Amino acid sequence: MSLSDEIEKLSIWQKATPIAGYDTQIWRQDKYGYVMQYNQYGQTSQFGWEKDHIFPASLGGANTLANYQALHWRANRQKRNYII
């Protein structure tokens, strides 16, 4: 992963909700309550997460940091290309 990709990943991660009492560099929660672990990015594991378009690219959403959010992979599959 390039440095710019890592910076983008960290910026998206920081938009997720901190979990009280846990290291926010390692653990966060997505908007649906799923717990995610930073080093599980791109994994379909218990704490895996992905970069998601808030406004889907297929509907004209931009590929910008402002339009990205961290979502647990299961939530991302359920959301699909909907705006929720």
XYZ file of N, CA and C in Angstrom:
252
model
N 0.856 -1.175 0.000
C 0.000 0.000 0.000
C 0.900 1.235 0.000
N 0.594 2.179 -0.874
C 1.402 3.393 -0.960
C 1.134 4.300 0.240
N 2.017 5.257 0.441
C 1.861 6.198 1.548
C 0.553 6.971 1.409
N 0.218 7.407 0.200
C -1.029 8.157 0.015
C -2.255 7.284 0.295
N -2.187 5.995 -0.063
C -3.288 5.075 0.253
C -3.426 4.894 1.761
N -2.302 4.793 2.458
C -2.318 4.626 3.916
C -2.880 5.873 4.589
N -2.522 7.048 4.091
C -3.046 8.301 4.646
C -4.555 8.377 4.425
N -5.009 7.993 3.230
C -6.447 7.987 2.950
C -7.167 7.006 3.877
N -6.621 5.814 4.033
C -7.219 4.798 4.911
C -7.335 5.325 6.338
N -6.283 5.947 6.847
C -6.300 6.495 8.204
C -7.330 7.620 8.328
N -7.418 8.466 7.320
C -8.392 9.565 7.343
C -9.824 9.041 7.370
N -10.090 8.000 6.610
C -11.425 7.385 6.603
C -11.700 6.727 7.950
N -10.706 6.026 8.494
C -10.819 5.373 9.796
C -11.191 6.379 10.878
N -10.570 7.543 10.853
C -10.803 8.553 11.885
C -12.211 9.127 11.837
N -12.934 8.910 10.752
C -14.323 9.356 10.652
C -15.284 8.402 11.367
N -14.825 7.177 11.658
C -15.660 6.196 12.372
C -15.743 6.571 13.855
N -16.718 6.036 14.535
C -16.990 6.372 15.934
C -16.029 5.670 16.890
N -15.360 6.451 17.762
C -14.506 5.830 18.788
C -15.352 4.999 19.756
N -14.737 3.986 20.335
C -15.400 3.149 21.331
C -14.778 3.477 22.681
N -15.588 3.934 23.614
C -15.094 4.334 24.934
C -14.326 3.199 25.599
N -13.152 3.533 26.120
C -12.346 2.562 26.839
C -11.434 1.718 25.966
N -11.477 1.925 24.645
C -10.646 1.155 23.715
C -9.726 2.094 22.936
N -8.585 1.580 22.536
C -7.617 2.345 21.760
C -8.235 2.694 20.405
N -8.426 3.993 20.144
C -9.091 4.424 18.910
C -8.224 4.225 17.668
N -6.941 3.974 17.862
C -6.082 3.675 16.714
C -6.294 2.238 16.241
N -6.879 1.413 17.105
C -7.095 -0.003 16.782
C -8.572 -0.330 16.593
N -9.431 0.208 17.472
C -10.848 -0.169 17.482
C -11.747 1.036 17.236
N -12.731 0.865 16.374
C -13.770 1.867 16.139
C -15.060 1.141 15.777
N -16.113 1.922 15.677
C -17.434 1.379 15.379
C -17.987 2.107 14.151
N -18.643 1.370 13.258
C -19.255 2.050 12.115
C -20.620 2.604 12.518
N -21.280 3.288 11.602
C -22.547 3.958 11.927
C -23.683 2.994 12.233
N -23.487 1.708 11.942
C -24.505 0.698 12.229
C -24.207 -0.083 13.503
N -23.107 0.267 14.177
C -22.766 -0.383 15.438
C -21.802 -1.543 15.329
N -21.390 -1.894 14.122
C -20.407 -2.968 13.955
C -19.040 -2.506 14.458
N -18.356 -3.381 15.178
C -17.009 -3.096 15.678
C -15.997 -3.459 14.599
N -15.015 -2.551 14.405
C -13.991 -2.743 13.378
C -12.605 -2.616 14.000
N -11.655 -3.314 13.430
C -10.259 -3.262 13.870
C -9.430 -2.708 12.709
N -8.605 -1.699 12.987
C -7.876 -0.995 11.933
C -7.111 -1.931 11.010
N -6.392 -2.891 11.572
C -5.551 -3.755 10.737
C -6.348 -4.809 9.962
N -7.672 -4.799 10.095
C -8.517 -5.736 9.352
C -9.126 -5.096 8.099
N -8.570 -3.956 7.679
C -9.045 -3.280 6.467
C -8.988 -4.230 5.267
N -10.100 -4.295 4.532
C -10.162 -5.120 3.334
C -10.386 -6.599 3.591
N -10.585 -6.974 4.855
C -10.774 -8.381 5.219
C -12.257 -8.671 5.488
N -12.706 -9.853 5.107
C -14.066 -10.290 5.445
C -13.973 -11.158 6.699
N -13.506 -10.531 7.757
C -13.297 -11.191 9.043
C -14.281 -10.622 10.067
N -14.210 -11.102 11.282
C -15.115 -10.646 12.341
C -15.084 -9.127 12.510
N -13.905 -8.515 12.391
C -13.767 -7.072 12.590
C -13.315 -6.353 11.318
N -13.505 -6.996 10.171
C -13.073 -6.429 8.897
C -13.914 -5.232 8.475
N -13.278 -4.335 7.744
C -13.974 -3.133 7.290
C -13.488 -2.716 5.909
N -14.269 -1.822 5.302
C -13.988 -1.362 3.951
C -14.253 0.128 3.827
N -13.678 0.703 2.782
C -13.974 2.086 2.400
C -15.283 2.044 1.617
N -16.260 2.833 2.043
C -17.570 2.855 1.395
C -17.885 4.260 0.905
N -18.539 4.343 -0.240
C -19.044 5.626 -0.727
C -20.343 5.942 0.021
N -20.415 7.075 0.675
C -21.642 7.501 1.354
C -22.743 7.680 0.306
N -22.440 8.435 -0.732
C -23.321 8.569 -1.891
C -22.699 7.703 -2.976
N -23.340 6.598 -3.352
C -22.727 5.607 -4.239
C -22.158 6.184 -5.540
N -20.989 5.693 -5.915
C -20.355 6.111 -7.171
C -21.261 5.789 -8.356
N -21.991 4.682 -8.269
C -22.884 4.278 -9.362
C -24.038 5.260 -9.566
N -24.273 6.098 -8.559
C -25.332 7.107 -8.653
C -24.754 8.511 -8.793
N -23.459 8.586 -9.104
C -22.817 9.882 -9.316
C -22.008 10.398 -8.145
N -21.855 9.598 -7.100
C -21.069 10.017 -5.940
C -19.590 10.148 -6.279
N -18.952 11.119 -5.671
C -17.544 11.414 -5.951
C -16.607 10.440 -5.244
N -15.448 10.240 -5.842
C -14.378 9.455 -5.223
C -13.490 10.402 -4.426
N -14.073 10.977 -3.375
C -13.354 11.936 -2.539
C -13.461 11.526 -1.079
N -12.528 12.004 -0.288
C -12.524 11.696 1.139
C -13.841 12.100 1.799
N -14.405 13.213 1.378
C -15.670 13.680 1.958
C -16.814 12.693 1.709
N -16.708 11.870 0.670
C -17.765 10.916 0.331
C -17.441 9.492 0.781
N -16.382 9.314 1.543
C -16.003 7.992 2.038
C -16.330 7.849 3.518
N -16.655 6.627 3.908
C -16.833 6.287 5.317
C -16.290 4.884 5.537
N -15.918 4.598 6.767
C -15.482 3.251 7.140
C -16.723 2.454 7.517
N -16.905 1.299 6.860
C -18.027 0.420 7.179
C -17.519 -0.999 7.351
N -18.085 -1.684 8.339
C -17.823 -3.113 8.479
C -18.239 -3.757 7.161
N -17.516 -4.756 6.728
C -17.800 -5.364 5.415
C -19.222 -5.911 5.319
N -19.767 -6.423 6.426
C -21.146 -6.941 6.386
C -22.151 -5.812 6.160
N -21.935 -4.691 6.834
C -22.821 -3.536 6.647
C -22.727 -3.028 5.213
N -21.522 -3.040 4.666
C -21.335 -2.581 3.293
C -22.071 -3.486 2.306
N -22.072 -4.788 2.539
C -22.793 -5.712 1.658
C -24.306 -5.484 1.761
N -24.780 -5.210 2.976
C -26.212 -4.973 3.166
C -26.637 -3.648 2.545
N -25.784 -2.646 2.644
C -26.082 -1.314 2.112
C -26.112 -1.321 0.588
N -25.208 -2.082 -0.010
C -25.063 -2.159 -1.466
C -24.940 -0.759 -2.063
N -25.735 -0.416 -3.058
C -25.636 0.899 -3.694
C -26.768 1.830 -3.276
N -27.244 1.635 -2.070
C -28.297 2.499 -1.555
C -27.699 3.641 -0.749
N -28.460 4.701 -0.617
C -28.072 5.818 0.237
C -28.837 5.640 1.534
N -28.115 5.257 2.577
C -28.760 4.994 3.868
C -28.120 5.866 4.922
